[in-house]
Coordinates of C-alpha atoms and ligand atoms in Angstrom, one line a residue:
M1 CA -28.5 22.0 24.6
E2 CA -27.3 22.1 21.0
K3 CA -26.9 18.6 19.5
K4 CA -23.4 17.8 18.5
N5 CA -22.7 15.9 15.3
P6 CA -20.6 12.8 15.6
C7 CA -17.2 13.1 14.0
I8 CA -14.3 10.8 13.3
V9 CA -10.9 12.3 13.0
M10 CA -8.5 10.7 10.5
V11 CA -4.8 11.5 10.6
L12 CA -2.9 10.5 7.5
S13 CA 0.8 10.2 6.6
P14 CA 2.3 11.5 3.4
G15 CA 2.1 9.1 0.5
L16 CA -0.8 8.7 -2.0
S17 CA -1.3 5.0 -1.2
H18 CA -2.4 6.1 2.4
L19 CA -4.5 9.0 1.2
I20 CA -6.4 7.1 -1.4
P21 CA -8.0 4.3 0.7
L22 CA -8.6 6.6 3.7
V23 CA -10.5 9.1 1.6
E24 CA -12.5 6.2 0.2
F25 CA -13.2 4.9 3.6
A26 CA -14.3 8.3 4.8
K27 CA -16.8 8.3 1.9
I28 CA -18.1 4.9 2.9
L29 CA -18.6 6.0 6.5
T30 CA -20.4 9.2 5.7
H31 CA -22.5 7.5 3.0
E32 CA -23.7 5.0 5.6
D33 CA -24.5 7.6 8.2
D34 CA -25.4 11.1 6.9
E35 CA -25.1 12.7 10.4
L36 CA -21.4 11.6 10.6
H37 CA -18.7 14.1 9.9
V38 CA -15.1 13.0 8.9
K39 CA -12.3 15.4 9.5
L40 CA -9.1 14.5 7.6
I41 CA -5.9 16.0 9.0
I42 CA -3.0 15.6 6.6
P43 CA 0.7 16.0 7.5
T44 CA 2.6 16.9 4.3
L45 CA 6.1 16.4 3.1
G46 CA 6.9 19.0 0.4
P47 CA 4.2 20.6 -1.7
P48 CA 1.1 18.6 -2.6
S49 CA 1.2 16.7 -5.9
S50 CA -1.4 17.2 -8.7
S51 CA -2.7 13.7 -8.0
M52 CA -3.1 14.6 -4.3
N53 CA -4.9 17.8 -5.3
S54 CA -7.3 15.8 -7.5
I55 CA -8.1 13.3 -4.8
L56 CA -8.8 16.1 -2.3
N57 CA -10.7 18.2 -4.9
K58 CA -13.7 19.7 -3.0
N59 CA -16.0 18.7 -5.8
S60 CA -15.2 15.1 -5.4
L61 CA -15.7 15.1 -1.6
P62 CA -19.2 15.1 0.0
P63 CA -19.8 18.1 2.3
N64 CA -19.5 16.1 5.5
I65 CA -15.9 15.3 4.8
T66 CA -13.5 18.2 5.4
F67 CA -9.7 18.3 5.5
T68 CA -6.8 20.4 6.8
L69 CA -3.4 20.2 5.3
L70 CA -0.9 20.7 8.1
P71 CA 2.0 23.1 7.5
Q72 CA 4.4 21.6 5.0
V73 CA 7.4 19.7 6.4
N74 CA 10.5 19.8 4.3
V75 CA 12.9 16.9 4.0
E76 CA 15.6 19.1 5.5
D77 CA 13.4 19.6 8.6
L78 CA 13.5 15.9 9.4
I79 CA 16.4 14.7 11.5
I80 CA 17.5 11.7 9.5
T81 CA 20.7 10.0 10.6
D82 CA 20.7 7.0 8.2
E83 CA 22.6 7.3 4.9
N84 CA 19.8 6.1 2.7
P85 CA 16.5 7.2 4.4
Q86 CA 13.6 4.8 3.9
P87 CA 10.2 6.2 2.8
A88 CA 8.7 4.6 6.0
T89 CA 11.1 6.5 8.2
Q90 CA 10.4 9.8 6.3
M91 CA 6.7 9.2 6.7
Q92 CA 6.9 8.5 10.4
L93 CA 9.2 11.5 11.1
T94 CA 6.9 13.8 9.1
V95 CA 4.0 12.9 11.3
K96 CA 6.2 13.3 14.4
H97 CA 7.3 16.7 13.2
S98 CA 3.7 17.7 12.7
L99 CA 2.4 16.7 16.1
P100 CA 2.3 20.3 17.6
F101 CA 0.1 21.4 14.7
L102 CA -2.0 18.3 15.1
H103 CA -2.4 19.1 18.8
Q104 CA -3.6 22.6 17.9
E105 CA -6.1 21.2 15.3
L106 CA -7.5 18.7 17.8
T107 CA -7.8 21.3 20.6
S108 CA -9.8 23.6 18.4
L109 CA -11.9 20.8 17.1
I110 CA -12.8 19.7 20.6
T111 CA -13.3 23.1 22.1
S112 CA -14.8 25.3 19.4
T113 CA -16.9 23.2 17.2
N114 CA -20.2 21.4 17.4
H115 CA -18.6 18.1 16.9
N116 CA -18.6 15.1 19.2
I117 CA -15.4 13.2 18.4
L118 CA -16.0 9.4 18.4
A119 CA -12.5 8.2 17.7
I120 CA -9.2 9.1 16.0
L121 CA -8.0 6.9 13.2
F122 CA -4.5 7.1 11.8
S123 CA -2.4 5.7 9.0
L124 CA 0.0 2.8 9.6
F125 CA 3.1 5.0 10.0
S126 CA 1.3 7.6 12.1
T127 CA 1.4 5.7 15.4
D128 CA 2.9 8.7 17.3
V129 CA -0.6 10.1 17.1
L130 CA -1.5 7.5 19.8
D131 CA -0.1 9.8 22.5
L132 CA -2.5 12.6 21.5
A133 CA -5.4 10.1 21.4
K134 CA -4.5 9.2 25.0
E135 CA -4.1 12.8 26.0
F136 CA -7.5 13.7 24.6
N137 CA -9.0 10.5 25.9
L138 CA -10.2 9.3 22.5
L139 CA -10.6 5.8 21.1
S140 CA -7.7 5.1 18.7
Y141 CA -7.6 2.9 15.6
V142 CA -5.0 2.3 13.0
F143 CA -6.1 2.3 9.4
F144 CA -3.8 -0.3 7.9
A145 CA -3.5 0.4 4.2
S146 CA -2.0 -3.0 3.5
G147 CA -3.1 -6.6 4.0
A148 CA -3.3 -9.0 6.9
L149 CA 0.0 -10.6 5.9
F150 CA 2.0 -7.4 6.5
L151 CA 0.0 -6.6 9.7
S152 CA 0.8 -10.1 11.0
F153 CA 4.5 -9.5 10.3
C154 CA 4.4 -6.1 12.0
L155 CA 2.8 -7.6 15.1
H156 CA 5.3 -10.5 15.2
L157 CA 8.4 -8.3 14.8
P158 CA 8.5 -7.0 18.4
H159 CA 8.5 -10.7 19.6
L160 CA 11.5 -11.5 17.4
D161 CA 13.2 -8.4 18.7
D162 CA 12.5 -9.3 22.3
Q163 CA 13.9 -12.7 21.8
Q164 CA 17.1 -11.3 20.4
Q165 CA 17.5 -8.7 23.1
Q166 CA 18.1 -11.6 25.5
H167 CA 21.4 -12.2 23.7
E168 CA 23.1 -9.0 24.6
H169 CA 26.1 -9.4 22.4
E170 CA 23.9 -9.8 19.3
Q171 CA 22.0 -6.5 19.8
E172 CA 23.7 -4.7 17.0
E173 CA 23.0 -7.3 14.4
S174 CA 20.3 -7.1 11.8
L175 CA 17.5 -9.1 13.4
L176 CA 16.2 -11.0 10.5
F177 CA 19.6 -11.8 9.0
H178 CA 20.6 -13.1 12.5
H179 CA 17.5 -15.2 12.5
Q180 CA 18.4 -16.6 9.1
L181 CA 22.0 -17.3 9.8
T182 CA 21.6 -18.9 13.2
E183 CA 18.3 -20.8 12.9
K184 CA 17.0 -21.3 9.4
T185 CA 17.0 -19.9 6.0
T186 CA 13.3 -19.0 5.9
V187 CA 11.1 -17.0 8.3
H188 CA 7.6 -17.9 9.3
V189 CA 4.9 -15.2 9.5
P190 CA 2.0 -16.2 11.8
G191 CA -1.0 -17.3 9.7
C192 CA 0.9 -17.6 6.4
P193 CA 1.1 -21.1 5.0
V194 CA 4.3 -20.4 3.0
P195 CA 7.6 -19.4 4.5
F196 CA 9.5 -16.2 3.5
Q197 CA 13.1 -15.7 2.5
V198 CA 14.7 -13.0 4.6
H199 CA 15.0 -10.6 1.6
D200 CA 11.3 -10.7 1.1
F201 CA 10.8 -8.4 4.2
P202 CA 10.8 -4.6 3.9
Q203 CA 14.1 -2.9 4.1
P204 CA 13.6 -1.2 7.6
A205 CA 13.1 -4.6 9.1
L206 CA 16.3 -5.9 7.5
S207 CA 18.5 -3.0 8.7
Q208 CA 20.9 -3.2 11.6
R209 CA 19.1 -2.9 14.9
S210 CA 21.0 0.3 15.7
T211 CA 19.8 2.2 12.7
Q212 CA 17.1 4.8 12.7
A213 CA 15.2 2.9 10.0
Y214 CA 15.0 -0.2 12.2
K215 CA 14.2 1.6 15.4
S216 CA 11.6 3.8 13.8
F217 CA 9.9 0.8 12.2
L218 CA 10.0 -1.3 15.4
G219 CA 8.6 1.6 17.4
V220 CA 5.6 1.8 15.0
C221 CA 5.0 -2.0 15.3
R222 CA 5.2 -1.9 19.1
K223 CA 2.4 0.7 19.2
Y224 CA 0.0 -1.5 17.4
S225 CA -0.7 -3.5 20.5
L226 CA -1.7 -0.4 22.4
V227 CA -4.5 0.8 20.1
D228 CA -8.2 0.0 20.4
G229 CA -8.2 -1.8 17.1
V230 CA -6.8 -2.1 13.6
L231 CA -8.9 -1.6 10.4
V232 CA -7.2 -3.6 7.7
N233 CA -7.9 -3.2 4.0
T234 CA -8.5 -6.9 3.3
F235 CA -11.4 -9.3 3.4
T236 CA -11.9 -12.7 5.1
D237 CA -11.9 -14.8 2.0
L238 CA -8.6 -13.4 0.9
E239 CA -6.6 -13.8 4.1
A240 CA -8.7 -15.9 6.5
D241 CA -5.8 -17.7 8.3
L242 CA -3.8 -14.5 8.6
I243 CA -6.7 -12.6 10.1
R244 CA -7.2 -15.4 12.6
A245 CA -3.5 -15.4 13.5
I246 CA -3.7 -11.6 14.1
E247 CA -6.6 -12.1 16.6
D248 CA -4.6 -14.8 18.3
Q249 CA -1.6 -12.5 18.6
A250 CA -3.7 -9.8 20.1
N251 CA -5.6 -12.1 22.5
N252 CA -3.6 -11.1 25.5
R253 CA -4.6 -7.4 25.4
E254 CA -6.0 -6.0 28.6
N255 CA -9.6 -5.0 29.4
T256 CA -11.3 -5.7 26.1
N257 CA -13.5 -8.2 24.5
S258 CA -14.0 -6.4 21.3
P259 CA -12.2 -7.6 18.2
F260 CA -8.7 -6.2 17.6
V261 CA -8.7 -6.6 13.8
Y262 CA -11.5 -5.3 11.5
P263 CA -11.1 -6.6 7.9
I264 CA -13.2 -4.0 6.2
G265 CA -11.9 -4.2 2.6
P266 CA -11.5 -4.1 -0.3
I267 CA -11.6 -0.4 -0.2
I268 CA -10.3 0.9 -3.5
Q269 CA -10.1 4.2 -5.3
S270 CA -13.2 5.2 -7.1
A271 CA -12.9 6.3 -10.7
T272 CA -12.8 10.1 -11.1
S273 CA -13.0 12.0 -14.3
N274 CA -10.2 14.4 -13.5
Q275 CA -7.4 11.9 -13.6
V276 CA -4.2 12.7 -15.5
N277 CA -4.0 11.0 -19.0
R278 CA -7.5 9.6 -18.6
L279 CA -9.0 10.2 -22.0
V280 CA -5.9 9.2 -24.0
C281 CA -5.8 5.9 -22.1
L282 CA -9.4 5.0 -22.2
R283 CA -9.8 6.0 -25.9
W284 CA -6.8 3.8 -26.8
L285 CA -8.2 0.9 -24.8
D286 CA -11.6 1.2 -26.5
N287 CA -9.9 0.3 -29.8
Q288 CA -8.1 -2.8 -28.6
P289 CA -9.5 -6.4 -28.6
P290 CA -10.9 -7.9 -25.4
R291 CA -8.3 -8.9 -22.8
S292 CA -5.4 -8.2 -25.2
V293 CA -3.6 -5.4 -23.3
L294 CA -0.9 -5.8 -20.5
Y295 CA -1.1 -2.8 -18.2
I296 CA 2.3 -1.9 -16.6
S297 CA 2.6 0.4 -13.6
F298 CA 4.7 0.6 -10.5
G299 CA 2.3 2.4 -8.3
S300 CA 2.4 6.1 -7.2
G301 CA 6.2 6.3 -7.0
G302 CA 7.9 3.1 -8.1
T303 CA 11.0 3.5 -10.3
L304 CA 13.4 1.3 -12.3
S305 CA 17.0 1.7 -13.2
Q306 CA 17.8 3.0 -16.7
E307 CA 19.0 -0.5 -17.7
Q308 CA 15.9 -2.2 -16.4
L309 CA 13.7 0.4 -18.2
N310 CA 15.5 -0.5 -21.4
E311 CA 15.1 -4.3 -20.8
I312 CA 11.3 -3.9 -20.2
A313 CA 11.0 -1.8 -23.4
F314 CA 12.8 -4.4 -25.5
G315 CA 11.0 -7.3 -23.7
L316 CA 7.6 -5.7 -24.6
E317 CA 8.7 -5.4 -28.2
L318 CA 9.9 -9.0 -28.3
S319 CA 6.7 -10.3 -26.8
G320 CA 4.6 -8.8 -29.5
H321 CA 1.7 -8.2 -27.1
K322 CA -0.3 -5.0 -26.7
F323 CA 0.7 -2.9 -23.7
L324 CA -0.2 0.3 -21.8
W325 CA 2.8 1.4 -19.8
V326 CA 3.0 4.2 -17.2
V327 CA 6.7 5.3 -17.4
R328 CA 8.7 7.2 -14.8
N329 CA 12.2 8.7 -14.9
P330 CA 14.8 6.0 -14.0
S331 CA 16.4 5.8 -10.6
N332 CA 18.5 3.2 -8.8
F333 CA 16.2 3.2 -5.8
G334 CA 12.9 1.4 -6.5
G335 CA 10.8 3.9 -4.5
S336 CA 12.5 7.2 -5.5
A337 CA 9.4 9.0 -6.8
Y338 CA 7.2 7.9 -3.8
L339 CA 7.6 11.0 -1.8
N340 CA 9.3 13.1 -4.4
Q341 CA 7.7 14.5 -7.5
Q342 CA 9.5 14.1 -10.8
K343 CA 9.7 17.1 -13.1
E344 CA 11.4 15.8 -16.3
D345 CA 9.6 14.0 -19.2
P346 CA 10.2 10.3 -18.5
L347 CA 9.6 9.3 -22.1
R348 CA 13.0 10.6 -23.1
Y349 CA 14.6 7.8 -21.1
L350 CA 13.0 5.1 -23.3
P351 CA 15.3 3.4 -25.9
S352 CA 15.7 5.5 -29.1
G353 CA 12.9 4.9 -31.6
F354 CA 10.9 2.7 -29.1
V355 CA 7.7 4.8 -29.1
D356 CA 7.7 5.0 -32.9
R357 CA 8.4 1.4 -33.4
T358 CA 5.6 0.3 -31.0
K359 CA 2.9 2.8 -31.9
E360 CA 0.6 0.1 -33.3
Q361 CA 1.5 -2.2 -30.4
G362 CA 1.3 -0.1 -27.3
L363 CA 0.7 3.2 -25.5
V364 CA 3.2 4.9 -23.2
V365 CA 2.1 7.6 -20.8
P366 CA 4.2 9.7 -18.5
S367 CA 4.0 9.2 -14.7
W368 CA 0.2 8.7 -14.1
A369 CA -2.8 6.9 -15.6
P370 CA -6.4 6.3 -14.4
Q371 CA -5.5 2.8 -13.0
V372 CA -8.8 1.7 -11.7
E373 CA -10.6 2.5 -14.9
I374 CA -7.8 0.7 -16.9
L375 CA -8.1 -2.4 -14.7
G376 CA -11.9 -2.4 -15.1
H377 CA -11.7 -2.0 -18.9
G378 CA -12.5 -5.1 -21.0
S379 CA -9.4 -4.8 -23.2
T380 CA -7.1 -5.2 -20.2
G381 CA -5.9 -8.8 -19.8
G382 CA -3.0 -8.6 -17.4
F383 CA -1.2 -6.3 -15.0
L384 CA 2.5 -6.1 -14.5
S385 CA 2.6 -4.5 -11.1
H386 CA 5.0 -3.7 -8.3
C387 CA 2.4 -5.3 -5.9
G388 CA 1.6 -2.3 -3.8
W389 CA -1.4 -3.2 -1.7
N390 CA -3.8 -0.8 -3.4
S391 CA -2.8 -2.1 -6.8
T392 CA -3.1 -5.6 -5.6
L393 CA -6.7 -5.1 -4.4
E394 CA -7.6 -3.2 -7.5
S395 CA -6.4 -6.0 -9.7
I396 CA -8.3 -8.6 -7.6
V397 CA -11.5 -6.6 -7.5
H398 CA -11.4 -6.4 -11.4
G399 CA -10.3 -10.0 -11.8
V400 CA -7.0 -9.2 -13.6
P401 CA -4.2 -11.6 -13.1
M402 CA -0.8 -10.2 -12.4
I403 CA 2.9 -10.3 -13.2
A404 CA 4.5 -9.6 -9.9
W405 CA 7.5 -7.2 -10.0
P406 CA 8.0 -6.0 -6.4
L407 CA 10.3 -3.0 -5.8
F408 CA 10.3 -1.8 -2.1
A409 CA 8.3 -1.6 1.1
E410 CA 6.3 -4.8 1.8
Q411 CA 5.8 -5.5 -1.9
R412 CA 7.9 -8.7 -2.0
M413 CA 5.7 -10.1 0.7
N414 CA 2.6 -9.2 -1.3
A415 CA 4.2 -10.8 -4.3
V416 CA 4.8 -14.1 -2.4
L417 CA 1.1 -14.0 -1.3
L418 CA -0.1 -13.5 -4.9
K419 CA 2.2 -16.0 -6.5
D420 CA 2.5 -18.8 -3.9
V421 CA -0.6 -18.6 -1.7
L422 CA -3.4 -17.2 -3.9
K423 CA -1.8 -18.3 -7.2
V424 CA -3.0 -15.4 -9.2
A425 CA 0.4 -14.0 -10.3
L426 CA 3.5 -15.0 -12.2
M427 CA 6.9 -13.7 -11.3
P428 CA 9.7 -13.3 -13.8
E429 CA 12.8 -15.2 -12.6
K430 CA 15.6 -13.0 -11.2
V431 CA 13.4 -10.2 -9.9
V432 CA 14.0 -11.7 -6.5
D433 CA 17.0 -14.0 -7.0
N434 CA 18.8 -11.2 -8.8
D435 CA 21.8 -12.3 -10.9
E436 CA 24.9 -10.4 -10.4
D437 CA 23.8 -7.2 -12.2
G438 CA 20.3 -7.5 -10.7
I439 CA 18.5 -7.1 -14.0
V440 CA 15.7 -9.1 -15.5
K441 CA 16.6 -9.6 -19.1
R442 CA 14.3 -8.9 -22.1
E443 CA 14.0 -12.6 -23.1
E444 CA 12.7 -13.5 -19.6
I445 CA 10.3 -10.5 -19.7
A446 CA 8.9 -11.5 -23.1
R447 CA 8.6 -15.1 -21.9
V448 CA 6.6 -14.2 -18.8
I449 CA 4.4 -11.8 -20.8
K450 CA 3.5 -14.6 -23.2
R451 CA 2.8 -17.0 -20.4
M452 CA 0.4 -14.4 -19.0
M453 CA -1.3 -13.2 -22.1
E454 CA -1.6 -16.3 -24.4
E455 CA -4.3 -18.9 -24.0
N456 CA -2.8 -21.8 -21.9
K457 CA -3.9 -24.0 -19.0
E458 CA -1.8 -22.0 -16.5
G459 CA -3.4 -18.7 -17.6
L460 CA -6.9 -20.1 -17.6
E461 CA -6.5 -21.4 -14.0
M462 CA -5.1 -18.1 -12.8
R463 CA -8.0 -16.2 -14.4
K464 CA -10.5 -18.6 -12.8
R465 CA -8.9 -18.2 -9.4
I466 CA -8.8 -14.4 -9.6
K467 CA -12.4 -14.3 -10.8
E468 CA -13.4 -16.3 -7.7
L469 CA -11.5 -13.8 -5.5
S470 CA -13.2 -10.9 -7.4
D471 CA -16.6 -12.4 -6.6
A472 CA -15.6 -12.9 -3.0
A473 CA -14.5 -9.3 -2.8
A474 CA -17.8 -8.1 -4.0
A475 CA -19.7 -10.4 -1.7
A476 CA -17.7 -9.2 1.3
L477 CA -19.0 -5.7 0.8
T478 CA -22.7 -6.6 0.5
Q479 CA -25.1 -6.2 3.5
N480 CA -24.4 -9.6 4.9
G481 CA -20.8 -9.8 3.7
S482 CA -17.9 -10.2 6.2
S483 CA -16.4 -6.7 5.6
H484 CA -19.8 -5.0 6.0
K485 CA -20.4 -6.9 9.2
A486 CA -16.9 -5.9 10.5
L487 CA -17.7 -2.3 9.8
S488 CA -21.1 -2.4 11.5
T489 CA -19.4 -3.9 14.6
L490 CA -17.0 -1.1 14.6
T491 CA -19.5 1.7 14.1
K492 CA -21.7 0.3 16.9
K493 CA -18.8 0.4 19.2
L494 CA -17.9 3.9 18.3
K495 CA -21.5 5.1 18.8
C496 CA -21.6 3.5 22.2
S497 CA -18.6 5.7 23.2
I498 CA -20.7 8.9 23.0
Ligands
UDP501 N1 -2.3 4.9 -9.2 C1 -3.0 5.5 -10.2 N2 -2.4 5.7 -11.4 C2 -1.1 5.5 -11.6 C3 -0.3 5.0 -10.5 C4 -1.0 4.7 -9.3 O1 -4.2 5.7 -10.1 O2 -0.6 5.8 -12.7 C5 -3.0 4.6 -7.9 C6 -3.3 3.2 -7.9 O3 -4.6 2.9 -8.5 C7 -3.3 2.9 -6.4 C8 -2.3 3.9 -5.8 O4 -2.1 4.9 -6.8 O5 -4.6 3.2 -5.8 C9 -0.9 3.2 -5.6 O6 -1.0 2.5 -4.4 P1 -0.2 1.1 -4.2 O7 -0.4 0.7 -2.8 O8 -0.5 0.2 -5.3 O9 1.4 1.5 -4.4 P2 2.3 2.6 -3.8 O10 2.0 3.9 -4.4 O11 2.2 2.6 -2.3 O12 3.7 2.1 -4.2

């Protein structure tokens, strides 16, 4: 009989921050085992962006990783009942809408190819895929492209919800605000030593319990306890207590003594030569003094209001420090470019004369920059970041301390972790405790930039701590490192399933 090649199927959700680490993970798996094939199946919302195309460029993928883009879903196809749809809801609905195509793909993979499917892995908002995994009798794993902190919160949310359901008359309320108003002003996440303010949690969890955003998010969280395991992009030395707390929460699962959580990170984007604005950024950095540049970026789709954009520009000028800033068109919703591509030139929204006045001080690039190479460049000394999890890991891996400026999703939780637990980030006052107009003013921005970029005890300690984390991150990936061991445990289990 013809030998079948082992194959892992990965189902993504829209959004670059899910695509990037899953593609990198696929590369690691196929590098470790050259018989293994990885098939990426990608639901899409709208046309693919140029950044997505460059990540999926056939020349940058090894031959044993192949992909299929499922037929494009349009925003109008999604049945969205909430007034302001959340990216998380859009991602979940896109996957749901794509299930019939996914079913077809899986059927043809199983019946007409020479592949032996070991397991199906899916992104954190793609849990509807679990039903297909059960139908095809496949092992199912979530690839959680965030940290153990957010995972612990997601596993805890169904318990909070169950508690509240017991009080029938309170069912319509927002769960976490109820928690705050009736019990305490802070919320504890299992395994995290510092408490959270309610507004630190992602918007879907704060919505009224009757909203689509809340129900969809809760539905995703409930399914986590039904999968065979969760691969989380973190490492033991970064989030040890949280990882332990997750195992404890999962302890009552039926019929298994394998681990539930596999901390296999940090898995970060590898540098590629075809990134937008690459040469202009790297050449400019080459001409700057060591550790002198503050890199400013809000991830793959973070946006600021026009007023906040102006304040940052003036704050940079006031600080006098060198900067490399990835600018996007303004918007009043912090994640407005996450699932929507922007067409205009964002530089035209900067204050009049700013680019000219700062041409010796900084570089401004529209929309996209080669982030990993910038963070790894010796001239970069700080990162003003929205604290998306990939950016967080990339900064840690390269030992660059951060100014935390969270915008949406679980970014405020990540910011608390960075600032209060790991103590490798500063946070400008008022980003979280917004004053009435919700704007961080230029003077505060200049003050925090100086604290980060100038020689002082606080800065030195932050640099020392992030260097230790950077070393621990590298150690976790070595042959005897914690993440490598977690991955070996997983691959052994998968191979036993043949
Ligand atoms: N990224 C990049 N260049 C940019 C902006 C983002 O390469 O100009 C990459 C970044 O390195 C990271 C990802 O896009 O890998 C953003 O993911 P993250 O989780 O930080 O934020 P999100 O996009 O989910 O808000």
